[in-house]
Short mmCIF file of C-alpha atoms in Angstrom, two decimals:
data_model
loop_
_atom_site.label_atom_id
_atom_site.label_comp_id
_atom_site.label_asym_id
_atom_site.label_seq_id
_atom_site.Cartn_x
_atom_site.Cartn_y
_atom_site.Cartn_z
CA MET A 104 -279.10 -16.86 14.53
CA ASP A 105 -277.15 -14.57 17.29
CA ALA A 106 -279.73 -13.88 19.43
CA ILE A 107 -280.05 -17.80 20.27
CA ALA A 108 -276.36 -17.90 21.40
CA ALA A 109 -276.83 -14.66 23.35
CA THR A 110 -279.98 -15.69 25.09
CA PRO A 111 -279.76 -16.95 28.62
CA LEU A 112 -282.25 -20.15 28.99
CA MET A 113 -283.75 -21.66 32.08
CA THR A 114 -284.43 -24.90 32.55
CA ALA A 115 -287.35 -26.46 33.03
CA ASP A 116 -285.88 -27.99 36.63
CA ALA A 117 -284.51 -24.46 37.54
CA PHE A 118 -288.07 -23.40 36.53
CA ALA A 119 -289.99 -25.81 38.88
CA ALA A 120 -287.56 -24.96 41.42
CA ALA A 121 -288.29 -21.33 41.17
CA LEU A 122 -292.19 -21.70 41.19
CA ALA A 123 -291.83 -24.24 43.86
CA ASP A 124 -290.60 -21.35 46.25
CA PRO A 125 -293.46 -19.72 48.04
CA ARG A 126 -291.65 -16.43 47.51
CA HIS A 127 -291.91 -16.98 43.76
CA ALA A 128 -295.52 -18.12 43.45
CA TRP A 129 -298.85 -16.08 41.71
CA PRO A 130 -299.35 -13.32 43.23
CA SER A 131 -296.17 -12.63 45.29
CA ARG A 132 -293.96 -13.03 42.24
CA LYS A 133 -291.52 -10.17 41.53
CA TRP A 134 -290.47 -11.13 38.15
CA ALA A 135 -292.82 -11.55 34.85
CA LEU A 136 -293.69 -14.63 32.65
CA LEU A 137 -294.74 -13.80 29.87
CA ASP A 138 -296.26 -15.96 27.13
CA VAL A 139 -295.51 -14.81 23.66
CA ARG A 140 -297.77 -16.87 21.50
CA GLU A 141 -300.81 -15.74 20.38
CA HIS A 142 -303.99 -15.83 22.73
CA GLY A 143 -305.69 -18.55 20.88
CA ALA A 144 -302.99 -21.07 21.84
CA TYR A 145 -302.73 -19.31 25.17
CA GLU A 146 -306.50 -20.40 25.90
CA ARG A 147 -305.66 -23.80 24.92
CA GLY A 148 -302.74 -24.19 27.73
CA HIS A 149 -300.87 -22.35 29.35
CA ILE A 150 -298.03 -22.09 32.67
CA PRO A 151 -300.26 -21.09 35.79
CA GLY A 152 -299.63 -17.72 36.27
CA ALA A 153 -298.37 -16.48 33.18
CA THR A 154 -299.22 -13.03 31.52
CA SER A 155 -300.60 -13.54 27.58
CA LEU A 156 -298.24 -11.12 25.69
CA PRO A 157 -297.78 -12.41 21.94
CA ARG A 158 -294.76 -11.38 20.33
CA ARG A 159 -296.77 -9.04 17.75
CA ARG A 160 -298.05 -6.73 20.78
CA LEU A 161 -294.53 -6.68 22.73
CA GLU A 162 -293.45 -3.28 22.08
CA TYR A 163 -297.17 -2.42 22.52
CA ARG A 164 -297.53 -3.06 26.12
CA VAL A 165 -294.59 -4.81 27.69
CA GLU A 166 -293.34 -1.03 29.00
CA GLU A 167 -296.92 -1.44 30.97
CA LEU A 168 -296.44 -4.30 32.12
CA VAL A 169 -292.75 -4.44 33.26
CA PRO A 170 -292.30 -0.96 33.58
CA ALA A 171 -288.51 -1.31 35.46
CA ARG A 172 -285.97 -2.27 32.92
CA ALA A 173 -284.18 -4.16 35.92
CA THR A 174 -286.82 -6.77 36.70
CA PRO A 175 -286.38 -10.32 35.64
CA VAL A 176 -288.57 -11.34 32.46
CA VAL A 177 -288.82 -15.22 32.00
CA LEU A 178 -290.57 -15.73 28.10
CA TYR A 179 -291.76 -19.21 26.60
CA ASP A 180 -293.36 -20.45 23.47
CA ASP A 181 -294.45 -23.69 22.31
CA GLY A 182 -290.73 -24.81 22.26
CA GLY A 183 -289.08 -26.92 19.37
CA ASP A 184 -289.09 -24.78 16.28
CA ASP A 185 -290.80 -22.09 17.54
CA ARG A 186 -288.50 -19.34 18.41
CA ARG A 187 -290.73 -16.58 18.97
CA ALA A 188 -289.51 -16.65 22.79
CA VAL A 189 -285.92 -16.20 21.69
CA LEU A 190 -286.51 -13.66 19.45
CA ALA A 191 -288.64 -11.62 21.81
CA ALA A 192 -285.96 -11.64 24.27
CA ASP A 193 -283.59 -10.16 21.91
CA ASP A 194 -286.13 -7.23 21.21
CA LEU A 195 -286.28 -6.92 24.74
CA ARG A 196 -282.70 -6.45 25.76
CA GLY A 197 -282.43 -3.87 22.77
CA TYR A 198 -285.00 -1.94 24.70
CA GLY A 199 -282.81 -2.27 28.02
CA TYR A 200 -284.40 -4.84 29.99
CA SER A 201 -281.26 -6.79 31.24
CA ARG A 202 -282.66 -9.57 33.22
CA VAL A 203 -284.56 -11.67 30.18
CA SER A 204 -284.16 -15.20 30.15
CA VAL A 205 -286.21 -17.80 28.08
CA LEU A 206 -287.52 -21.00 28.95
CA ALA A 207 -285.88 -24.02 27.56
CA HIS A 208 -288.12 -26.29 25.49
CA GLY A 209 -290.53 -23.91 26.00
CA LEU A 210 -294.69 -25.34 26.96
CA ALA A 211 -293.69 -28.59 25.98
CA GLY A 212 -290.40 -28.93 27.84
CA TRP A 213 -292.35 -27.59 31.15
CA ARG A 214 -295.09 -30.16 30.19
CA VAL A 215 -292.45 -33.29 29.66
CA ARG A 216 -291.19 -32.50 33.34
CA GLY A 217 -294.90 -32.77 34.31
CA GLY A 218 -296.30 -29.42 34.63
CA ARG A 219 -300.33 -29.34 34.17
CA PRO A 220 -301.40 -26.47 31.79
CA ALA A 221 -304.28 -24.15 32.77
CA THR A 222 -306.77 -23.84 30.00
CA GLY A 223 -309.12 -20.84 29.43
CA VAL A 224 -308.20 -17.08 30.06
CA ASN A 225 -307.88 -15.16 33.55
CA VAL A 226 -307.85 -18.81 35.30
CA PRO A 227 -306.34 -17.16 38.17
CA CYS A 228 -309.24 -14.55 38.84
CA LYS A 229 -312.27 -16.59 37.54
CA THR A 230 -310.87 -19.46 40.38
CA PHE A 231 -310.97 -16.80 42.99
CA GLY A 232 -314.67 -15.89 42.18
CA GLU A 233 -315.53 -19.36 42.60
CA ARG A 234 -313.79 -19.12 46.12
CA VAL A 235 -315.52 -15.91 46.52
CA LEU A 236 -318.85 -17.77 46.31
CA ALA A 237 -318.30 -20.52 48.44
CA GLU A 238 -316.40 -18.29 51.01
CA ASP A 239 -318.93 -15.81 51.37
CA ARG A 240 -321.63 -17.77 50.62
CA VAL A 241 -322.89 -15.22 48.23
CA SER A 242 -326.29 -16.14 47.55
CA HIS A 243 -327.50 -16.49 44.02
CA ILE A 244 -330.59 -16.83 42.02
CA ASP A 245 -331.57 -18.31 38.60
CA ALA A 246 -334.11 -16.50 35.69
CA ALA A 247 -337.14 -18.57 37.39
CA GLY A 248 -335.87 -17.82 40.79
CA LEU A 249 -336.39 -14.11 39.72
CA ASP A 250 -339.41 -14.53 38.31
CA ALA A 251 -340.57 -15.64 41.29
CA LEU A 252 -339.63 -12.60 43.53
CA ARG A 253 -341.19 -10.52 41.08
CA ALA A 254 -344.56 -12.29 41.35
CA ASP A 255 -344.12 -12.03 45.18
CA GLY A 256 -344.23 -8.61 44.50
CA VAL A 257 -340.72 -8.17 45.86
CA ARG A 258 -339.27 -5.04 44.17
CA VAL A 259 -336.20 -6.18 42.27
CA ALA A 260 -333.28 -4.09 40.70
CA ILE A 261 -331.25 -5.67 38.35
CA ARG A 262 -327.89 -3.94 37.89
CA ASP A 263 -325.13 -4.93 35.27
CA VAL A 264 -322.09 -4.92 36.51
CA ARG A 265 -319.87 -5.61 33.05
CA THR A 266 -318.72 -2.05 30.92
CA ALA A 267 -320.69 0.05 29.23
CA GLU A 268 -320.37 -1.39 26.06
CA GLU A 269 -320.91 -5.01 26.83
CA PHE A 270 -324.08 -3.58 28.32
CA ALA A 271 -325.04 -1.55 24.97
CA ASP A 272 -324.50 -4.42 22.96
CA ALA A 273 -326.73 -7.18 24.88
CA HIS A 274 -328.54 -6.79 28.50
CA ILE A 275 -331.32 -8.27 30.10
CA PRO A 276 -334.55 -6.71 30.13
CA THR A 277 -334.62 -3.79 33.14
CA ALA A 278 -331.65 -4.28 33.87
CA ARG A 279 -329.58 -0.90 34.12
CA SER A 280 -325.52 -0.57 33.97
CA ALA A 281 -323.32 0.22 37.08
CA PRO A 282 -320.02 -0.78 35.37
CA GLY A 283 -317.59 -2.29 38.12
CA PHE A 284 -317.92 -0.63 41.58
CA GLU A 285 -319.91 2.20 40.39
CA LEU A 286 -322.50 -0.07 42.08
CA ALA A 287 -321.47 0.32 45.59
CA LEU A 288 -321.56 4.29 45.21
CA ARG A 289 -325.37 3.83 45.04
CA LEU A 290 -325.92 1.03 47.55
CA MET A 291 -327.94 3.58 50.08
CA ASP A 292 -329.95 4.83 46.88
CA LEU A 293 -330.83 1.22 45.78
CA GLU A 294 -331.78 0.40 49.33
CA ALA A 295 -334.11 3.06 49.30
CA GLU A 296 -335.67 2.43 45.78
CA CYS A 297 -336.10 -1.58 46.10
CA ASP A 298 -336.28 -4.49 48.26
CA THR A 299 -333.65 -6.99 46.67
CA VAL A 300 -330.59 -5.81 43.93
CA VAL A 301 -329.53 -8.71 41.46
CA VAL A 302 -326.14 -8.28 40.31
CA ASN A 303 -325.30 -9.81 37.09
CA CYS A 304 -322.75 -10.13 34.15
CA ALA A 305 -322.14 -12.32 31.07
CA GLY A 306 -321.16 -15.26 33.04
CA ARG A 307 -319.83 -15.88 36.93
CA THR A 308 -317.19 -13.75 38.09
CA ARG A 309 -317.96 -10.23 38.20
CA SER A 310 -321.68 -10.48 39.08
CA ILE A 311 -319.95 -12.87 42.44
CA ILE A 312 -317.78 -9.75 42.99
CA GLY A 313 -320.49 -7.19 42.22
CA ALA A 314 -322.94 -9.06 45.01
CA ALA A 315 -320.49 -9.85 47.55
CA THR A 316 -319.47 -6.44 47.54
CA LEU A 317 -322.56 -4.94 48.29
CA ALA A 318 -323.22 -7.73 50.95
CA LEU A 319 -319.56 -6.46 52.63
CA LEU A 320 -321.15 -2.76 52.44
CA GLY A 321 -324.18 -3.84 54.35
CA VAL A 322 -326.87 -4.40 51.57
CA ARG A 323 -329.37 -6.98 53.53
CA SER A 324 -330.87 -8.30 49.90
CA VAL A 325 -328.50 -9.22 47.18
CA PHE A 326 -327.98 -11.99 44.73
CA ALA A 327 -325.76 -12.88 41.80
CA LEU A 328 -327.60 -13.36 38.70
CA GLU A 329 -326.73 -17.42 38.09
CA ASN A 330 -324.68 -17.47 34.94
CA GLY A 331 -325.21 -13.95 33.93
CA THR A 332 -326.53 -13.27 30.49
CA MET A 333 -325.22 -16.40 29.29
CA GLY A 334 -327.64 -18.44 31.69
CA TRP A 335 -330.34 -15.75 30.42
CA GLN A 336 -330.28 -17.15 27.17
CA LEU A 337 -329.49 -20.64 27.65
CA ASP A 338 -332.67 -20.62 29.47
CA GLY A 339 -334.31 -19.43 26.27
CA ARG A 340 -334.58 -15.63 27.08
CA ALA A 341 -333.92 -12.59 24.79
CA LEU A 342 -331.56 -9.89 25.31
CA GLU A 343 -332.22 -6.05 25.06
CA ARG A 344 -329.96 -3.69 23.34
CA GLY A 345 -329.10 -0.20 23.84
CA GLU A 346 -327.86 2.15 26.75
CA ALA A 347 -329.64 2.05 30.04
CA GLY A 348 -327.16 3.94 32.55
CA SER A 349 -327.90 4.49 36.27
CA PRO A 350 -328.92 7.80 37.81
CA PRO A 351 -325.57 9.43 39.49
CA PRO A 352 -325.45 8.63 43.09
CA SER A 353 -326.42 10.91 45.68
CA SER A 354 -323.93 12.65 47.88
CA GLY A 355 -325.24 10.68 50.63
CA SER A 356 -325.03 7.41 49.23
CA ARG A 357 -321.53 8.35 47.74
CA ALA A 358 -319.74 8.97 51.28
CA HIS A 359 -321.55 6.06 53.01
CA ALA A 360 -320.05 3.92 50.27
CA VAL A 361 -316.73 5.22 50.97
CA ALA A 362 -316.85 4.98 54.84
CA CYS A 363 -317.63 1.24 54.61
CA ALA A 364 -315.04 0.73 51.93
CA GLU A 365 -312.19 2.60 53.88
CA GLY A 366 -312.98 0.26 56.67
CA LEU A 367 -312.39 -2.98 54.35
CA ALA A 368 -309.56 -1.43 52.73
CA ARG A 369 -307.64 -0.68 55.78
CA THR A 370 -308.47 -3.85 58.10
CA HIS A 371 -307.42 -5.81 54.57
CA GLY A 372 -303.77 -3.84 54.60
CA VAL A 373 -304.40 -1.69 52.04
CA GLY A 374 -301.77 1.10 51.75
CA PHE A 375 -302.36 5.11 51.17
CA LEU A 376 -300.53 7.20 49.27
CA SER A 377 -300.33 11.07 48.69
CA PRO A 378 -299.69 12.56 45.68
CA GLN A 379 -296.57 13.30 47.19
CA GLY A 380 -296.13 9.60 47.84
CA LEU A 381 -297.09 8.46 44.56
CA SER A 382 -294.99 10.47 42.50
CA ALA A 383 -291.63 9.49 44.61
CA LEU A 384 -293.22 6.01 43.81
CA LEU A 385 -293.02 6.47 40.26
CA ALA A 386 -289.87 8.32 40.25
CA ARG A 387 -287.72 5.28 41.46
CA PRO A 388 -285.93 3.71 38.50
CA SER A 389 -286.17 0.38 39.98
CA ALA A 390 -289.30 0.32 40.91
CA ASP A 391 -292.26 -1.66 39.01
CA VAL A 392 -295.64 0.21 39.67
CA ARG A 393 -298.70 -0.86 38.20
CA LEU A 394 -301.03 2.08 37.94
CA ILE A 395 -304.72 1.25 37.64
CA ASP A 396 -307.22 3.57 37.36
CA VAL A 397 -310.99 2.54 37.88
CA ARG A 398 -313.09 5.49 36.81
CA ALA A 399 -315.68 5.58 33.97
CA LYS A 400 -314.24 5.52 30.57
CA ASP A 401 -315.05 9.32 29.94
CA ALA A 402 -313.85 10.36 32.94
CA PHE A 403 -310.48 8.45 32.25
CA ASP A 404 -310.56 10.26 28.75
CA ALA A 405 -310.85 13.55 30.18
CA GLY A 406 -307.56 13.31 32.42
CA HIS A 407 -305.76 10.83 34.01
CA ILE A 408 -302.36 10.09 35.51
CA ALA A 409 -299.34 9.55 32.62
CA GLY A 410 -299.06 5.32 32.31
CA ALA A 411 -302.08 4.77 34.24
CA ALA A 412 -304.23 1.48 32.75
CA PHE A 413 -308.24 1.82 32.27
CA ALA A 414 -309.89 -0.78 33.83
CA PRO A 415 -312.91 -0.61 35.55
CA GLY A 416 -312.97 -2.20 38.87
CA GLY A 417 -314.89 -5.48 38.01
CA GLN A 418 -312.37 -5.96 34.71
CA ALA A 419 -309.51 -5.25 36.93
CA VAL A 420 -310.48 -8.14 39.61
CA GLN A 421 -311.72 -10.46 36.46
CA ARG A 422 -308.59 -9.57 34.36
CA ALA A 423 -305.60 -9.35 36.97
CA ASP A 424 -303.64 -11.59 35.40
CA ASP A 425 -303.65 -9.60 32.11
CA PHE A 426 -302.86 -6.29 34.30
CA ILE A 427 -300.62 -7.56 36.65
CA ALA A 428 -297.07 -9.25 34.69
CA VAL A 429 -295.26 -8.71 38.18
CA PRO A 430 -297.75 -9.52 40.75
CA GLY A 431 -295.18 -8.78 43.77
CA ALA A 432 -294.80 -5.16 42.55
CA ASP A 433 -296.93 -1.77 43.77
CA VAL A 434 -300.22 -1.76 42.37
CA VAL A 435 -301.68 1.46 43.01
CA PHE A 436 -305.49 2.10 42.20
CA VAL A 437 -307.12 5.31 41.30
CA ASP A 438 -310.46 6.98 41.13
CA GLU A 439 -312.24 10.53 42.28
CA GLY A 440 -311.47 9.75 45.83
CA ASP A 441 -314.56 7.64 45.99
CA ALA A 442 -315.14 4.13 46.99
CA ARG A 443 -314.15 2.29 43.67
CA ALA A 444 -310.47 2.18 44.20
CA LEU A 445 -310.71 1.38 47.97
CA LEU A 446 -312.91 -1.56 46.75
CA ALA A 447 -311.25 -2.77 43.96
CA ALA A 448 -307.43 -2.90 46.46
CA TYR A 449 -309.61 -4.90 49.05
CA TRP A 450 -310.17 -7.63 46.43
CA TYR A 451 -306.61 -7.41 45.23
CA ARG A 452 -305.58 -7.93 49.06
CA ARG A 453 -307.57 -10.88 49.17
CA MET A 454 -306.22 -12.37 46.13
CA GLY A 455 -303.20 -12.34 47.57
CA PHE A 456 -301.66 -9.34 46.09
CA PRO A 457 -298.91 -8.01 48.92
CA ARG A 458 -298.28 -4.50 48.23
CA VAL A 459 -301.62 -2.66 46.91
CA HIS A 460 -302.40 1.09 47.27
CA VAL A 461 -304.66 3.64 46.82
CA LEU A 462 -304.22 7.60 45.83
CA ALA A 463 -305.81 9.07 48.86
CA GLY A 464 -308.05 11.63 47.17
CA GLY A 465 -307.88 10.33 43.84
CA VAL A 466 -307.66 11.90 40.64
CA PRO A 467 -308.82 15.41 42.02
CA ALA A 468 -305.84 15.46 45.11
CA TRP A 469 -303.42 14.48 42.06
CA ARG A 470 -304.42 17.76 39.97
CA ASP A 471 -304.78 19.93 43.17
CA SER A 472 -301.25 19.43 44.17
CA GLY A 473 -300.15 20.69 40.40
CA ARG A 474 -299.28 17.63 39.01
CA ARG A 475 -300.64 17.07 35.43
CA VAL A 476 -302.72 14.65 33.81
CA VAL A 477 -303.15 13.44 30.25
CA GLN A 478 -306.14 13.22 28.01
CA GLY A 479 -307.44 10.92 25.85
CA HIS A 480 -307.38 6.90 25.60
CA ALA A 481 -304.86 6.81 22.71
CA ARG A 482 -303.07 3.58 21.88
CA ALA A 483 -299.25 3.64 23.15
CA THR A 484 -296.37 4.26 20.98
CA PRO A 485 -294.45 1.28 20.73
CA LEU A 486 -291.06 0.83 21.98
CA GLY A 487 -288.50 0.84 19.64
CA LEU A 488 -290.06 2.55 16.96
CA ALA A 489 -288.15 5.37 16.22
CA ALA A 490 -284.99 4.00 14.64
CA PRO A 491 -286.38 1.10 11.95
CA THR A 492 -288.91 4.09 11.28
CA SER A 493 -286.18 6.86 10.10
CA ALA A 494 -284.48 3.27 8.12
CA CYS A 495 -287.75 2.55 6.32
CA ALA A 496 -288.67 3.09 2.79
CA PHE A 497 -292.38 4.11 2.09
CA LEU A 498 -294.70 3.98 -0.60
CA ASP A 499 -298.26 6.01 -0.56
CA ALA A 500 -301.13 4.24 -1.97
CA ALA A 501 -300.90 6.08 -5.18
CA ASN A 502 -297.64 4.74 -6.36
CA LEU A 503 -298.50 1.25 -5.20
CA SER A 504 -301.60 1.12 -6.77
CA ARG A 505 -299.37 2.04 -9.93
CA ARG A 506 -296.84 -0.31 -9.26
CA LEU A 507 -299.58 -3.19 -8.85
CA ASP A 508 -300.46 -2.35 -12.28
CA ALA A 509 -297.14 -3.54 -13.87
CA PRO A 510 -296.46 -6.79 -15.25
CA PRO A 511 -296.77 -9.91 -12.74
CA GLU A 512 -292.86 -10.52 -13.26
CA THR A 513 -292.20 -6.86 -11.90
CA ARG A 514 -295.15 -6.37 -9.85
CA PRO A 515 -294.42 -6.24 -5.82
CA LEU A 516 -295.62 -8.80 -3.72
CA VAL A 517 -298.23 -7.16 -0.96
CA VAL A 518 -297.61 -8.73 2.49
CA ASP A 519 -300.14 -7.75 5.20
CA VAL A 520 -298.80 -8.82 8.80
CA GLY A 521 -301.67 -7.50 10.83
CA SER A 522 -304.30 -9.14 12.83
CA SER A 523 -306.91 -11.76 11.56
CA ARG A 524 -309.66 -9.12 12.48
CA ASP A 525 -307.72 -6.42 10.91
CA LEU A 526 -307.15 -8.70 7.70
CA ALA A 527 -310.53 -9.75 7.48
CA SER A 528 -312.31 -6.36 7.58
CA GLY A 529 -310.22 -4.72 5.02
CA HIS A 530 -306.76 -5.79 2.91
CA ILE A 531 -305.78 -5.05 -0.34
CA PRO A 532 -306.46 -7.90 -2.74
CA GLY A 533 -304.05 -10.52 -3.56
CA ALA A 534 -301.90 -9.89 -0.21
CA LEU A 535 -300.50 -12.48 1.34
CA TRP A 536 -300.83 -12.61 5.37
CA LEU A 537 -297.95 -13.26 7.14
CA PRO A 538 -298.83 -12.30 10.83
CA ARG A 539 -296.04 -9.66 12.51
CA GLY A 540 -295.09 -12.20 15.23
CA SER A 541 -294.04 -15.03 12.90
CA VAL A 542 -292.26 -13.24 10.25
CA GLU A 543 -289.42 -14.38 11.02
CA LEU A 544 -290.64 -18.04 11.59
CA ARG A 545 -292.26 -17.72 7.98
CA ALA A 546 -290.14 -15.50 5.94
CA ALA A 547 -289.16 -17.99 3.75
CA GLU A 548 -292.72 -18.27 2.45
CA LEU A 549 -292.16 -15.01 0.39
CA PRO A 550 -290.37 -15.80 -2.90
CA PRO A 551 -286.91 -14.60 -3.15
CA GLY A 552 -286.14 -11.69 -5.69
CA ARG A 553 -289.24 -9.99 -5.10
CA THR A 554 -289.72 -6.48 -4.02
CA VAL A 555 -291.83 -6.52 -0.88
CA VAL A 556 -294.74 -4.00 0.26
CA LEU A 557 -295.94 -4.38 3.56
CA ALA A 558 -299.34 -3.05 3.93
CA SER A 559 -301.34 -3.44 7.25
CA ALA A 560 -304.10 -1.77 9.44
CA GLU A 561 -300.91 -0.76 11.69
CA GLU A 562 -298.44 1.15 10.10
CA ALA A 563 -296.38 0.59 12.95
CA GLN A 564 -296.66 -3.31 12.78
CA SER A 565 -295.37 -2.96 9.02
CA ILE A 566 -292.51 -1.07 10.30
CA LEU A 567 -291.27 -3.46 12.91
CA ALA A 568 -291.60 -6.09 10.29
CA ALA A 569 -289.75 -4.54 7.83
CA ARG A 570 -286.94 -4.28 10.05
CA ALA A 571 -287.23 -8.11 11.14
CA LEU A 572 -286.97 -8.76 7.34
CA ALA A 573 -284.20 -6.59 6.56
CA ARG A 574 -282.11 -8.47 9.55
CA LEU A 575 -282.54 -11.60 7.60
CA GLY A 576 -281.28 -9.94 4.58
CA ARG A 577 -283.93 -9.24 2.81
CA GLU A 578 -283.67 -6.15 0.36
CA GLU A 579 -286.24 -4.20 -1.43
CA ILE A 580 -288.67 -3.54 1.32
CA TYR A 581 -291.28 -1.08 1.26
CA VAL A 582 -293.88 0.09 3.79
CA LEU A 583 -297.43 1.46 2.90
CA GLU A 584 -297.46 5.09 4.09
CA GLY A 585 -300.27 5.35 6.33
CA GLY A 586 -301.19 1.84 6.22
CA ILE A 587 -304.71 0.27 5.21
CA ALA A 588 -306.60 3.34 6.15
CA ALA A 589 -304.41 5.52 3.47
CA TRP A 590 -304.94 3.00 0.93
CA ARG A 591 -309.43 3.15 1.70
CA ALA A 592 -308.60 6.95 1.96
CA ALA A 593 -307.33 7.11 -1.55
CA GLY A 594 -310.81 5.31 -2.69
CA PHE A 595 -309.03 2.14 -3.78
CA SER A 596 -311.01 -1.09 -3.30
CA LEU A 597 -310.33 -3.53 -0.62
CA ALA A 598 -311.10 -7.40 0.00
CA GLU A 599 -312.33 -8.93 3.21
CA GLY A 600 -312.15 -12.36 4.77
CA LEU A 601 -309.52 -14.62 5.67
CA PRO A 602 -307.16 -16.45 2.80
CA ASP A 603 -308.90 -19.70 2.00
CA GLY A 604 -307.52 -22.31 4.50
CA ALA A 605 -306.14 -19.39 6.99
CA GLY A 606 -306.53 -20.09 10.66
CA ALA A 607 -306.88 -17.50 13.15
CA ASP A 608 -305.22 -17.79 16.18
CA ASP A 609 -305.00 -14.49 17.33
CA ILE A 610 -308.48 -13.67 18.56
CA VAL A 611 -310.12 -15.39 21.54
CA ASP A 612 -313.60 -14.48 21.12
CA PRO A 613 -316.07 -14.06 24.22
CA PRO A 614 -318.00 -17.36 24.90
CA TYR A 615 -321.19 -15.22 24.86
CA ARG A 616 -320.37 -15.27 21.05
CA ARG A 617 -319.79 -19.10 20.54
CA GLY A 618 -322.78 -19.96 20.38
CA LEU A 619 -325.31 -21.75 22.96
CA THR A 620 -323.35 -24.58 22.80
CA GLY A 621 -319.95 -22.62 23.80
CA MET A 622 -321.56 -20.78 26.33
CA ARG A 623 -322.73 -23.83 28.00
CA SER A 624 -319.19 -25.50 27.60
CA TYR A 625 -317.61 -22.21 29.08
CA LEU A 626 -320.16 -22.17 32.23
CA GLU A 627 -319.38 -25.85 32.58
CA TRP A 628 -315.60 -24.88 32.70
CA GLU A 629 -316.03 -21.86 35.20
CA ILE A 630 -317.87 -23.81 37.63
CA ALA A 631 -315.41 -26.71 37.60
CA LEU A 632 -312.79 -24.07 38.85
CA HIS A 633 -314.36 -24.61 42.50
CA GLY A 634 -311.55 -26.27 44.68
CA GLN A 635 -308.75 -25.51 42.49
CA SER A 636 -305.77 -23.75 43.50
CA PRO A 637 -305.28 -20.46 41.51
CA THR A 638 -301.00 -20.57 41.70
CA PRO A 639 -298.92 -22.60 39.43
CA GLU A 640 -298.21 -24.92 42.35
CA GLY A 641 -297.81 -28.84 41.55
CA GLY A 642 -296.36 -30.31 38.61
CA ALA A 643 -294.24 -27.67 38.03
#
């Protein structure tokens, strides 16, 4: 393909040299390293410090992960016959990214040179969590120890720092939800109502960071619950479902948290930006600025700064490598002018991110300065969608249904290019599954001469797949207008599940959905991270 000839390749030796340079190590690197394979392949083994961005999500996320088009971007895939990185590089150049290269021979070539892949997800952040457990001497307690405290008459408050959605799905009895650094806003209130605070998440990292945060803010008796909800279940205990949020923090507790958190942030080199300063930073065309809003979801939906990512503080810390593809870029945290952004920024500085800021006064200050906010939590419009949309031929659901009733020799071939999750939840009966990230690599599976109708949950994915097939010379391509939702709304039947023999590599289930054996394996892996380096040093 022409794209292959035009793609700059980075040799494994040059890549190793770049990683060996301290200026290019995670988390100070000023270029993006993107793994364009599916999430399942990434979990089984990836280059340390890489951000997972499957090719099928490239147009949806690359602009937020790498805002400046002049930032160097290195892409990789498995190597060998896998050409997704080359194809993704060609697309990025079309979207205006001027410094894109592909790691020659991909992950396989890097391994041949001695590179040691990391397994799992969010490895740098979880490694950091285990380091904090040791360095900060975070106290931890298991379920039996919690029982013993209560038996001794100790007033215990269990606070769950996962997202509100995770909490509602399953939580420890008597626990209350306090997502991210919401907990810190209540520290004075907590000390008045209990003797001891026990912080939990699903496993380890968020509870360790939560407990360490409260200790730094002066809470006298605080524990991280050993292994979180998974440890609770492995001990044979049941979880509950439903919502149980904490009351709003008192004004005194909030003010106390701000004063303490600001001291931590300033001591560790966090910068403070006025609304004017943030506007100026965002306006610089060469600047990679990652704006992270750590408020609750309802506040974010009610009004946030355009371009901000929604990530409650604990999520922002645990999944830093998901949110920050250019670690040496400017990271700006935003809240309501309270302690949450300060605390997230503090932990990012401790992780080693060099350019971390908070918006002074948060969203209220931004609004008061006359600057606009946007509402909702809508998915971003994919890059480069306008041109292929205008070139597409569409079929509505009724027209497609009529064509599918035609004799077999003239019947169109329906192809679903969506994710395995979307396919399993509903697809047109008889559809062939050809994931969009692999369309060019598997296009030969489509019988020649057949009319193809792309019909997927996301119309945009079908449109982008139609463009890819057209580039390969395929003719008679249509897109189902409105996607599967339109087919369902028209009253036509859907099939569920994956085709026989189809493997799903695009979805990585959280460990607490993998049964007791999966939970145990995951926790053993996470504990073993202690003492490891979170950066891609050695063997690369």
